[in-house]
Coordinates of C-alpha atoms and ligand atoms in Angstrom, one line a residue:
X1378 CA -17.0 110.9 -6.7
X1379 CA -13.1 111.4 -9.4
X1380 CA -14.7 109.1 -12.1
X1381 CA -16.8 108.6 -14.2
X1382 CA -17.0 105.4 -12.8
X1383 CA -18.2 106.4 -9.2
X1384 CA -21.2 106.5 -7.8
X1385 CA -24.4 107.7 -5.9
X1386 CA -26.5 105.3 -3.9
X1387 CA -29.8 104.6 -3.8
X1388 CA -31.8 104.2 -0.4
X1389 CA -31.3 100.0 -1.0
X1390 CA -28.0 100.0 -1.7
X1391 CA -27.9 100.1 -5.4
X1392 CA -24.7 101.7 -6.9
X1393 CA -25.8 104.6 -9.8
X1394 CA -22.8 105.8 -11.9
X1395 CA -22.6 109.4 -11.6
X1396 CA -23.6 110.4 -14.0
X1397 CA -25.9 109.4 -17.6
X1398 CA -25.6 108.6 -21.1
X1399 CA -29.1 110.7 -22.4
X1400 CA -30.7 110.1 -25.5
X1401 CA -33.3 111.9 -25.5
X1402 CA -33.4 113.3 -28.9
X1403 CA -30.6 110.8 -30.5
X1404 CA -32.4 108.8 -33.9
X1405 CA -32.7 104.9 -33.5
X1406 CA -30.5 103.1 -35.3
X1407 CA -26.9 103.9 -37.1
X1408 CA -27.0 106.1 -35.2
X1409 CA -28.7 105.6 -32.1
X1410 CA -25.6 102.2 -31.7
X1411 CA -23.1 104.1 -32.8
X1412 CA -23.4 107.1 -30.2
X1413 CA -23.9 104.7 -27.8
X1414 CA -21.7 102.2 -28.1
X1415 CA -19.0 105.8 -28.7
X1416 CA -19.8 106.7 -24.2
X1417 CA -19.6 102.6 -23.0
X1418 CA -15.9 102.9 -25.0
X1419 CA -15.0 106.4 -23.5
X1420 CA -15.6 105.3 -19.8
X1421 CA -19.7 105.9 -19.7
X1422 CA -21.1 102.9 -17.8
X1423 CA -24.7 104.5 -17.3
X1424 CA -27.2 104.9 -19.8
X1425 CA -30.3 106.5 -20.2
X1426 CA -33.6 105.6 -22.6
X1427 CA -38.0 105.4 -22.2
X1428 CA -40.3 104.0 -24.0
X1429 CA -41.3 107.3 -26.0
X1430 CA -37.7 108.2 -27.4
X1431 CA -38.5 105.5 -29.7
X1432 CA -34.4 104.6 -30.0
X1433 CA -33.8 101.2 -27.4
X1434 CA -33.2 99.5 -30.1
X1435 CA -30.8 101.2 -30.7
X1436 CA -29.3 102.3 -27.2
X1437 CA -29.7 97.7 -27.1
X1438 CA -27.6 97.6 -30.3
X1439 CA -25.2 100.5 -28.7
X1440 CA -25.1 98.2 -25.3
X1441 CA -24.3 94.9 -27.6
X1442 CA -22.2 96.4 -29.6
X1443 CA -20.0 98.2 -26.3
X1444 CA -19.0 94.2 -26.0
X1445 CA -19.6 95.5 -22.2
X1446 CA -20.0 92.9 -19.3
X1447 CA -24.3 93.7 -18.5
X1448 CA -23.7 93.6 -15.3
X1449 CA -21.5 95.9 -15.0
X1450 CA -23.1 99.1 -17.3
X1451 CA -26.2 100.8 -15.5
X1452 CA -30.0 101.1 -18.1
X1453 CA -32.5 103.2 -17.1
X1454 CA -35.4 103.4 -19.3
X1455 CA -39.1 104.8 -18.6
X1456 CA -43.1 103.5 -18.3
X1457 CA -44.8 106.0 -21.6
X1458 CA -48.1 108.1 -20.4
X1459 CA -49.8 106.2 -23.2
X1460 CA -49.1 103.4 -20.4
X1461 CA -49.9 104.2 -16.9
X1462 CA -52.3 101.1 -15.0
X1463 CA -50.9 98.1 -13.5
X1464 CA -51.7 95.9 -16.7
X1465 CA -50.6 98.4 -19.4
X1466 CA -46.9 98.9 -17.4
X1467 CA -46.5 95.8 -16.3
X1468 CA -46.7 95.2 -20.9
X1469 CA -44.7 98.3 -21.9
X1470 CA -42.3 96.9 -19.8
X1471 CA -41.9 93.6 -21.1
X1472 CA -41.9 95.4 -25.0
X1473 CA -38.5 97.1 -23.7
X1474 CA -37.3 95.2 -21.9
X1475 CA -37.5 93.3 -25.7
X1476 CA -36.0 96.4 -26.8
X1477 CA -33.7 96.8 -26.1
X1478 CA -32.6 93.4 -25.9
X1479 CA -31.8 92.9 -22.2
X1480 CA -33.1 90.9 -19.7
X1481 CA -33.5 93.9 -16.2
X1482 CA -33.1 96.7 -15.4
X1483 CA -31.1 98.3 -13.5
X1484 CA -33.9 101.3 -13.0
X1485 CA -37.2 102.4 -14.2
X1486 CA -38.9 105.9 -14.2
X1487 CA -42.5 106.5 -14.4
X1488 CA -41.5 109.5 -17.3
X1489 CA -44.5 111.8 -16.6
X1490 CA -47.2 112.3 -13.9
X1491 CA -50.4 110.9 -15.2
X1492 CA -52.4 114.8 -13.2
X1493 CA -55.3 117.0 -12.2
X1494 CA -55.4 118.8 -15.9
X1495 CA -55.8 115.7 -17.2
X1496 CA -57.8 114.0 -14.6
X1497 CA -59.8 113.3 -11.7
X1498 CA -59.0 110.7 -10.4
X1499 CA -54.9 111.4 -11.2
X1500 CA -53.3 110.1 -7.9
X1501 CA -55.0 106.7 -8.1
X1502 CA -53.5 106.5 -12.3
X1503 CA -50.1 106.8 -10.7
X1504 CA -50.2 105.1 -7.5
X1505 CA -51.9 101.8 -9.6
X1506 CA -48.6 102.4 -12.2
X1507 CA -46.2 102.3 -9.1
X1508 CA -47.9 99.0 -7.4
X1509 CA -46.5 97.8 -11.2
X1510 CA -42.6 98.8 -10.6
X1511 CA -43.1 97.9 -7.3
X1512 CA -44.2 94.2 -8.0
X1513 CA -41.4 94.1 -11.2
X1514 CA -38.7 95.2 -8.5
X1515 CA -40.5 92.4 -6.0
X1516 CA -39.3 90.4 -9.1
X1517 CA -36.2 91.0 -9.3
X1518 CA -36.4 92.8 -12.9
X1519 CA -35.3 95.8 -12.1
X1520 CA -32.7 96.7 -9.8
X1521 CA -34.4 100.3 -8.6
X1522 CA -38.0 101.9 -8.8
X1523 CA -38.3 105.4 -9.4
X1524 CA -40.1 108.8 -11.3
X1525 CA -39.6 111.8 -13.4
X1526 CA -41.2 115.0 -13.6
X1527 CA -42.5 114.9 -10.9
X1528 CA -43.6 116.8 -8.0
X1529 CA -43.5 117.5 -4.2
X1530 CA -47.8 116.5 -4.5
X1531 CA -48.0 113.9 -6.7
X1532 CA -45.4 112.4 -5.0
X1533 CA -47.3 111.7 -1.7
X1534 CA -48.9 109.7 -2.7
X1535 CA -45.9 107.1 -3.8
X1536 CA -44.6 107.7 -0.4
X1537 CA -46.9 105.9 1.5
X1538 CA -46.6 102.7 -0.6
X1539 CA -44.5 98.9 0.6
X1540 CA -41.9 100.8 -2.2
X1541 CA -41.7 104.5 -2.4
X1542 CA -39.8 106.3 -5.7
X1543 CA -36.0 106.0 -4.9
X1544 CA -34.8 108.0 -7.8
X1545 CA -36.8 111.4 -9.3
X1546 CA -35.6 112.3 -12.8
X1547 CA -36.3 115.9 -13.8
X1548 CA -35.2 118.9 -16.0
X1549 CA -31.9 120.4 -14.0
X1550 CA -29.2 123.1 -14.7
X1551 CA -28.3 126.8 -14.7
X1552 CA -31.5 128.9 -14.5
X1553 CA -33.9 125.9 -13.7
X1554 CA -33.2 125.0 -10.5
X1555 CA -36.2 122.8 -9.6
X1556 CA -35.3 124.4 -5.2
X1557 CA -38.8 122.5 -3.6
X1558 CA -38.6 119.5 -5.8
X1559 CA -35.5 118.8 -4.4
X1560 CA -35.9 120.0 -1.4
X1561 CA -39.1 117.3 -1.0
X1562 CA -36.6 114.5 -2.7
X1563 CA -33.4 115.7 -0.1
X1564 CA -35.6 114.4 3.0
X1565 CA -37.1 111.7 1.4
X1566 CA -34.4 110.5 0.8
X1567 CA -34.2 110.3 -3.0
X1568 CA -31.5 110.7 -5.2
X1569 CA -32.5 113.5 -8.1
X1570 CA -31.1 113.1 -11.8
X1571 CA -30.7 116.6 -14.2
X1572 CA -31.5 115.6 -17.1
X1573 CA -30.8 118.2 -20.2
X1574 CA -28.2 119.7 -18.2
X1575 CA -27.7 121.6 -20.0
X1576 CA -30.5 122.9 -20.9
X1577 CA -30.6 120.9 -24.0
X1578 CA -28.0 122.7 -25.4
X1579 CA -29.6 125.7 -24.9
X1580 CA -27.1 126.6 -21.7
X1581 CA -24.2 126.8 -23.8
X1582 CA -24.1 130.6 -24.9
X1583 CA -24.8 131.9 -22.0
X1584 CA -23.3 134.9 -21.1
X1585 CA -23.0 134.6 -17.2
X1586 CA -21.9 131.0 -18.0
X1587 CA -20.0 132.6 -19.7
X1588 CA -17.3 135.1 -18.1
X1589 CA -17.5 132.4 -14.5
X1590 CA -16.6 129.7 -17.5
X1591 CA -13.0 130.3 -18.6
X1592 CA -10.9 130.4 -15.3
X1593 CA -11.6 126.7 -15.4
X1594 CA -10.2 126.4 -18.7
X1595 CA -13.7 124.4 -18.9
X1596 CA -16.1 124.0 -21.7
X1597 CA -19.3 125.5 -21.1
X1598 CA -20.8 121.5 -20.9
X1599 CA -18.4 120.4 -18.7
X1600 CA -18.9 123.6 -16.0
X1601 CA -23.4 122.6 -16.3
X1602 CA -22.3 118.8 -15.6
X1603 CA -20.2 119.4 -13.0
X1604 CA -22.3 122.3 -11.3
X1605 CA -24.9 119.4 -10.9
X1606 CA -22.3 116.8 -10.1
X1607 CA -21.6 119.9 -6.7
X1608 CA -25.0 119.8 -6.4
X1609 CA -25.8 115.9 -5.5
X1610 CA -27.4 115.7 -8.8
X1611 CA -27.2 113.4 -11.5
X1612 CA -25.9 114.8 -14.2
X1613 CA -27.7 113.2 -17.6
X1614 CA -25.5 115.3 -20.8
X1615 CA -26.3 113.9 -24.3
X1616 CA -24.4 113.8 -27.1
X1617 CA -24.4 111.9 -30.3
X1618 CA -21.0 114.4 -31.3
X1619 CA -18.0 111.4 -30.4
X1620 CA -15.7 114.7 -28.9
X1621 CA -18.8 115.9 -27.0
X1622 CA -19.5 112.2 -25.9
X1623 CA -15.9 113.3 -24.9
X1624 CA -15.6 116.0 -23.2
X1625 CA -18.5 115.6 -21.1
X1626 CA -16.8 113.4 -19.3
X1627 CA -13.7 115.0 -18.9
X1628 CA -15.5 116.7 -15.5
X1629 CA -13.5 115.8 -12.6
X1630 CA -10.6 117.4 -12.7
X1631 CA -11.6 120.9 -11.9
X1632 CA -13.5 122.3 -8.4
X1633 CA -16.3 125.2 -9.0
X1634 CA -15.3 127.6 -5.9
X1635 CA -18.1 127.8 -3.7
X1636 CA -18.9 131.2 -5.1
X1637 CA -19.5 130.4 -8.1
X1638 CA -21.4 127.6 -7.2
X1639 CA -23.1 130.3 -5.4
X1640 CA -23.5 132.7 -7.9
X1641 CA -24.6 129.8 -10.9
X1642 CA -27.9 129.1 -8.2
X1643 CA -28.4 132.5 -7.9
X1644 CA -29.7 132.1 -12.2
X1645 CA -33.2 134.1 -12.6
X1646 CA -35.5 131.4 -14.9
X1647 CA -33.7 131.2 -18.0
X1648 CA -33.7 128.3 -20.4
X1649 CA -36.2 126.1 -19.7
X1650 CA -38.1 124.2 -22.2
X1651 CA -41.2 125.5 -20.1
X1652 CA -42.3 122.1 -20.1
X1653 CA -45.3 121.7 -15.9
X1654 CA -45.7 118.6 -15.4
X1655 CA -49.2 119.2 -14.4
X1656 CA -49.9 121.5 -17.3
X1657 CA -48.2 118.9 -20.4
X1658 CA -51.3 118.5 -22.9
X1659 CA -49.2 114.6 -23.6
Ligands
A2P1914 P1 -24.9 117.2 -29.9 O1 -26.3 115.6 -29.1 O2 -25.6 117.4 -31.9 O3 -23.8 116.9 -30.2 P2 -29.2 117.7 -23.0 O4 -27.6 117.4 -22.2 O5 -28.6 118.9 -22.3 O6 -30.0 117.8 -23.3 O7 -28.0 118.8 -24.0 C1 -27.9 118.0 -25.4 C2 -27.8 119.1 -26.5 O8 -26.8 119.8 -26.4 C3 -27.5 118.7 -28.1 O9 -27.4 119.0 -28.7 C4 -25.3 118.6 -28.2 O10 -25.8 117.7 -29.7 C5 -25.6 119.3 -26.8 N1 -24.4 119.2 -26.5 C6 -24.3 117.7 -25.4 N2 -22.4 118.4 -25.2 C7 -21.5 118.7 -25.6 C8 -20.4 119.8 -26.0 N3 -19.8 119.6 -24.6 N4 -20.8 121.0 -26.3 C9 -21.9 121.3 -27.6 N5 -21.8 121.2 -27.8 C10 -23.2 119.8 -26.6

């Protein structure tokens, strides 16, 4: 990867720009409009949102305000947990498109798996949600489909369906490796995307990262983003601050040494959100 516009290629051949612009916790309205249009002007070609972020209207307006041609942009959204199942997922997708002001999505994800802590028939619910995603995909309304926060045991049933997931977006940053899930995704040709690649900001004062970063003349944020890319994981850094939006793109003019990669990869658990897909109560 040499620029923001270089891509990973999904198993169906769809190209996905290698750094996405995250919008979790970006307020709707003028902040979302400003952040998204600023990101696109800075060179991001991949915007990640979700119905539950409550900012799809602002994100869509930001896309329009940037003036970019739709086909030059990769847009992801996600179906929220209250909308699981076939019919509700189809309706949620239509609402997302209408809120964004778009007529197709590049990528649509199931935001969280239904899990055994909440449902006896959790697997059946996930398969029903997936049936809707598959139908929308086959109808050409979405270019690629995937999941988010799925562990291997959640993925298994979907891997046996007609169109298995192409992407799994998980919490991933130094101190939060999710090794088993990543291994499973690699074996099944599922691209892993990193939400909170900076640990929602919690990793920026980490002493290990601070001790490594100086020789690169980069910030810890840039180190975290570059580290994702060198692990073949697609980072989705979020910012509403123009200088940081730009800073987070300057990750192609340095390479982390193998030794430093090993040190970061071996960091003990830290800075995580603590949200476990089988235990969350939302
Ligand atoms: P803000 O949006 O106010 O600029 P993550 O991508 O892991 O979710 O982290 C997002 C958090 O990190 C936000 O609080 C964001 O702040 C902050 N952030 C993003 N980029 C940088 C940066 N380059 N330097 C410092 N903080 C950053």
